[in-house]
mmCIF file of C-alpha atoms in Angstrom:
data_model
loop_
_atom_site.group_PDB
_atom_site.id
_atom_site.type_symbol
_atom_site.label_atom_id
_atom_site.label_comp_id
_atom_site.label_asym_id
_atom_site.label_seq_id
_atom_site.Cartn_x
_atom_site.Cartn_y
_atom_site.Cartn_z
ATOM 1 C CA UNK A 1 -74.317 43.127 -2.631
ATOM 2 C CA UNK A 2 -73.494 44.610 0.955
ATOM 3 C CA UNK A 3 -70.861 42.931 2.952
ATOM 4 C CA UNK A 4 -71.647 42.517 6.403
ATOM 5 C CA UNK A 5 -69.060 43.446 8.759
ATOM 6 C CA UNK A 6 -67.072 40.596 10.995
ATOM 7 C CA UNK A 7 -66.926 40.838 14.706
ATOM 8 C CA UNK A 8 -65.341 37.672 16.497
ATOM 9 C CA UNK A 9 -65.552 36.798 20.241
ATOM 10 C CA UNK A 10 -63.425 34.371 21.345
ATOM 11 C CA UNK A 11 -64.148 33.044 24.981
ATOM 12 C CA UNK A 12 -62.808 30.563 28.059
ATOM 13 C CA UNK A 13 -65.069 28.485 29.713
ATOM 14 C CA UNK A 14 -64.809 30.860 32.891
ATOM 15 C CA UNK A 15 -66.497 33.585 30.828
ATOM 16 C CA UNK A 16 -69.144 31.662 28.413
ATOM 17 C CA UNK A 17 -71.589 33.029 30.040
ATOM 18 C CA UNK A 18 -70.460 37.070 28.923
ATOM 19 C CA UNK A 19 -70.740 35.445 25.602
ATOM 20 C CA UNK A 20 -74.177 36.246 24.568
ATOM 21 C CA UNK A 21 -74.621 40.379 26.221
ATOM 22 C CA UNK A 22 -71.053 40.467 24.032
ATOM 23 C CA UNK A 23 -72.547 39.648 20.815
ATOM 24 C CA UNK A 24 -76.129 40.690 21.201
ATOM 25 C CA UNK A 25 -74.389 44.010 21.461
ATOM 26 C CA UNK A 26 -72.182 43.372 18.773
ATOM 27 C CA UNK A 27 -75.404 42.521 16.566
ATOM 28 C CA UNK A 28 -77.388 45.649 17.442
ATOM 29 C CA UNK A 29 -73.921 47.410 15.478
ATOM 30 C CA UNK A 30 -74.649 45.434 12.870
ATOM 31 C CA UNK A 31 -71.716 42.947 12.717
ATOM 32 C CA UNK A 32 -72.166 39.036 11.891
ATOM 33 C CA UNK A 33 -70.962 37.588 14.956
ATOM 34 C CA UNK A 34 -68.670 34.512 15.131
ATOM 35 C CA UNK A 35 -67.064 32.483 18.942
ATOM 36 C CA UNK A 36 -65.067 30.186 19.351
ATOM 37 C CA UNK A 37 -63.612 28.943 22.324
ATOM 38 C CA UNK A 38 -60.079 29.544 23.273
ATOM 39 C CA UNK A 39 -59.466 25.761 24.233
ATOM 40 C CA UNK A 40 -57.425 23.344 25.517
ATOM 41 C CA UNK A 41 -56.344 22.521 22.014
ATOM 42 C CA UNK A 42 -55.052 26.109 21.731
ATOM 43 C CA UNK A 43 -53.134 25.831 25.053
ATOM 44 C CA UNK A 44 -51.311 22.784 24.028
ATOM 45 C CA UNK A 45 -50.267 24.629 20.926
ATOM 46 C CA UNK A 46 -49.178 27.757 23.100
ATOM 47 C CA UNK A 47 -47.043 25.196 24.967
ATOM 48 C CA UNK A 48 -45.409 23.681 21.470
ATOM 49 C CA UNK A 49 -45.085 27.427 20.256
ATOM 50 C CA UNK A 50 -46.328 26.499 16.915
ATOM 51 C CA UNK A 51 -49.234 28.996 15.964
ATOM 52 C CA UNK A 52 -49.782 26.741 13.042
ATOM 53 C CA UNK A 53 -51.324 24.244 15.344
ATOM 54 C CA UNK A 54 -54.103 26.605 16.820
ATOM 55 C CA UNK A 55 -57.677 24.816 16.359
ATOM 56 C CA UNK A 56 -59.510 25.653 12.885
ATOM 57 C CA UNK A 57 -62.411 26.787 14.120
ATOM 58 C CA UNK A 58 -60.687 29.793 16.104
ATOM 59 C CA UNK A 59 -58.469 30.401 13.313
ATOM 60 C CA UNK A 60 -61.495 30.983 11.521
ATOM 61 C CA UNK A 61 -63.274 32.814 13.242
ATOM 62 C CA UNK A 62 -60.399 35.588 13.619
ATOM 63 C CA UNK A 63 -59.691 35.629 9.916
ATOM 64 C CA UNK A 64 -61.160 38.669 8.046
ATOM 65 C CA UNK A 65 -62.749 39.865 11.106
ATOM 66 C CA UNK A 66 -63.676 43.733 11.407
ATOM 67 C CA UNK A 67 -63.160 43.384 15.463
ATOM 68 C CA UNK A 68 -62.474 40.775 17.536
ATOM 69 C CA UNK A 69 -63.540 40.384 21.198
ATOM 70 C CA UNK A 70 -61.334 38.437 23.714
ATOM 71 C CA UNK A 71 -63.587 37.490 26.726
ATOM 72 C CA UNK A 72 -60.439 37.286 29.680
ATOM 73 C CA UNK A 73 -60.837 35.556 33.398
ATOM 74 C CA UNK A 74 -59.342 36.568 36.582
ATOM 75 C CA UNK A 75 -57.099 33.623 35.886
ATOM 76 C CA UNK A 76 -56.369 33.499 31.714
ATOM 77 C CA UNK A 77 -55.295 30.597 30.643
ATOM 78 C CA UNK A 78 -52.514 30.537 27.747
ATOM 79 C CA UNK A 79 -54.986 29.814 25.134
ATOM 80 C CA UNK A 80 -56.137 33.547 25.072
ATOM 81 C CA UNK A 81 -52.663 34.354 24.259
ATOM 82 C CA UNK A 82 -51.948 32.283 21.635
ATOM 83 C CA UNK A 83 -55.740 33.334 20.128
ATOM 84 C CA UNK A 84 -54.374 36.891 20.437
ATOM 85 C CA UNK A 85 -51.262 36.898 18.374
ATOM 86 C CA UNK A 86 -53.285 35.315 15.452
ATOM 87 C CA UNK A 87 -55.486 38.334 15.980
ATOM 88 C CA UNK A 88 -52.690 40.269 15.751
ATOM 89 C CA UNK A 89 -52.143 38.573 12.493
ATOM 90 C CA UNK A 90 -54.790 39.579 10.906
ATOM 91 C CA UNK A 91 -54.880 43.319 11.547
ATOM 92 C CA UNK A 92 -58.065 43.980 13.216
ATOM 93 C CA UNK A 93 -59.034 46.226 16.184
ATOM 94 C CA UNK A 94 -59.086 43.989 19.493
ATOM 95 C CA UNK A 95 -61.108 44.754 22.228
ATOM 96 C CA UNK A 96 -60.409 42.889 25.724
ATOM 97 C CA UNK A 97 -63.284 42.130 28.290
ATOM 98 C CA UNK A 98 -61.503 41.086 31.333
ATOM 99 C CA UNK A 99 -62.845 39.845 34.921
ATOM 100 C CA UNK A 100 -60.121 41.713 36.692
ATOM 101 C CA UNK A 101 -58.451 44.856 34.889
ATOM 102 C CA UNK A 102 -55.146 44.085 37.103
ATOM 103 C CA UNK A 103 -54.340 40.549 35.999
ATOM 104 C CA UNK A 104 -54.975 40.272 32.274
ATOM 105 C CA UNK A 105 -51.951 39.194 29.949
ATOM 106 C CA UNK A 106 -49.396 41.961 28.488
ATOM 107 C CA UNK A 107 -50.044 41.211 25.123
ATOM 108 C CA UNK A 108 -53.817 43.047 25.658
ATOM 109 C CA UNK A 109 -51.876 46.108 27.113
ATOM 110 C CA UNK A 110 -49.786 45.798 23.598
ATOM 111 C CA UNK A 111 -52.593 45.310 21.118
ATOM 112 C CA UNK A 112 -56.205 46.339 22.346
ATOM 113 C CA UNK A 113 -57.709 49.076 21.309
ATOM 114 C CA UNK A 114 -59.906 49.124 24.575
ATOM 115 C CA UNK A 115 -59.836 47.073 27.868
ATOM 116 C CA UNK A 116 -62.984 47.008 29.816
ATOM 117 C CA UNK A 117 -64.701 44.968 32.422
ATOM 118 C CA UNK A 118 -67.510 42.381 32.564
ATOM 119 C CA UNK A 119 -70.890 43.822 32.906
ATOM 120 C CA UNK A 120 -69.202 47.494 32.697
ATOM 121 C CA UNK A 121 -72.021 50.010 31.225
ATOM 122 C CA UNK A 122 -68.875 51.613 28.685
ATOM 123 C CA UNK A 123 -69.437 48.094 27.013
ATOM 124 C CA UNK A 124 -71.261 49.107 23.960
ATOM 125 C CA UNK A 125 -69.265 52.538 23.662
ATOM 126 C CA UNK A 126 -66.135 50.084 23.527
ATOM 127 C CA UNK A 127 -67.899 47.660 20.673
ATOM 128 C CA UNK A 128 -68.787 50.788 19.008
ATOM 129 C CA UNK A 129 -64.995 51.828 18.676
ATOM 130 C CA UNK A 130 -64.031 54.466 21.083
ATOM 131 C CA UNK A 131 -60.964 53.866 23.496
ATOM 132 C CA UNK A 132 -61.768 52.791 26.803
ATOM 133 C CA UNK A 133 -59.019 52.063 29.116
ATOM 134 C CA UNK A 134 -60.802 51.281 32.534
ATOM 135 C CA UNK A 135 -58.986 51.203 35.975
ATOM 136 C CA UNK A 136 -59.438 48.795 38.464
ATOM 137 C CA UNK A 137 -62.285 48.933 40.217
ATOM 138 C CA UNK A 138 -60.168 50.030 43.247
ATOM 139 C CA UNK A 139 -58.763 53.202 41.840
ATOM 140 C CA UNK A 140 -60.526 56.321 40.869
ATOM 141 C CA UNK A 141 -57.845 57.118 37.654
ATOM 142 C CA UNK A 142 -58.124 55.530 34.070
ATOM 143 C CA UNK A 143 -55.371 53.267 33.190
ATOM 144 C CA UNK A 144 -52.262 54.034 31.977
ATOM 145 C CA UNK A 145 -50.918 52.035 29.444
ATOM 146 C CA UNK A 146 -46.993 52.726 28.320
ATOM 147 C CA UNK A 147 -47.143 53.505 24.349
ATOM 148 C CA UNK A 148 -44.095 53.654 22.785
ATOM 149 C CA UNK A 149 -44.405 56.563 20.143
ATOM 150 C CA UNK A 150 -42.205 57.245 17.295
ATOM 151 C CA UNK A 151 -39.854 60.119 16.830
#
């Protein structure tokens, strides 16, 4: 029997509506797609600092996953965060899809593997695996993110 590979997309209400190019795409690479939404639940437990409180479902969702996608607003919420360090967690590659490349949360800088935009055309390329670091939409250079490399 062939296992199919996990992708997960977890999602804010401000981006729901990315949801469905994100894992149409994500289907086409042949992953089984979960979302879940990161939630007001998930805040409140972000708040508490207790991981062990973050909602089931999103838990879920994250665990054994191949990839997971974190759909990011202009304006993300603490949820995201808190939905990223489980990712963390559980060891696969993240990818973030952000509104606005200049005001997503450190943690993406720390752990994704790509960071592109809504409706950018390097989407699939990104879903597929290569590193995509895009700049804001204001200047002409790629990103640079500070890696801290071992001696």
């Amino acid at each position: 029997m062939v296992t199919q590979r996990k992708a997960c997309v977890v999602y804010t209400e401000g981006l729901k509506g990315a949801v469905p190019t994100v894992t149409e795409e994500l289907q086409k690479k042949g992953f089984d797609v979960c979302v879940s939404a990161a939630d007001l639940e998930i805040a409140e437990a972000a708040q508490a600092g207790n991981l062990e409180n973050v909602n089931a479902e999103v838990k879920e969702c994250i665990a054994n996953a191949e990839i997971c996608i974190f759909l990011i607003p202009q304006k993300a919420p603490g949820s995201i965060t808190v939905a990223a360090e489980c990712a963390r967690a559980s060891g696969g590659k993240i990818i973030a899809v952000v509104e606005d490349v200049k005001s997503i949360p450190q943690i993406f800088d720390e752990l994704a593997t790509s960071i592109v935009c809504v409706g950018s055309p390097q989407l699939p390329e990104a879903l597929g695996g290569e590193e995509i670091w895009q700049a804001p939409k204001q200047s002409a250079e790629g990103r640079k993110i500070p890696r801290v490399k071992c001696q």
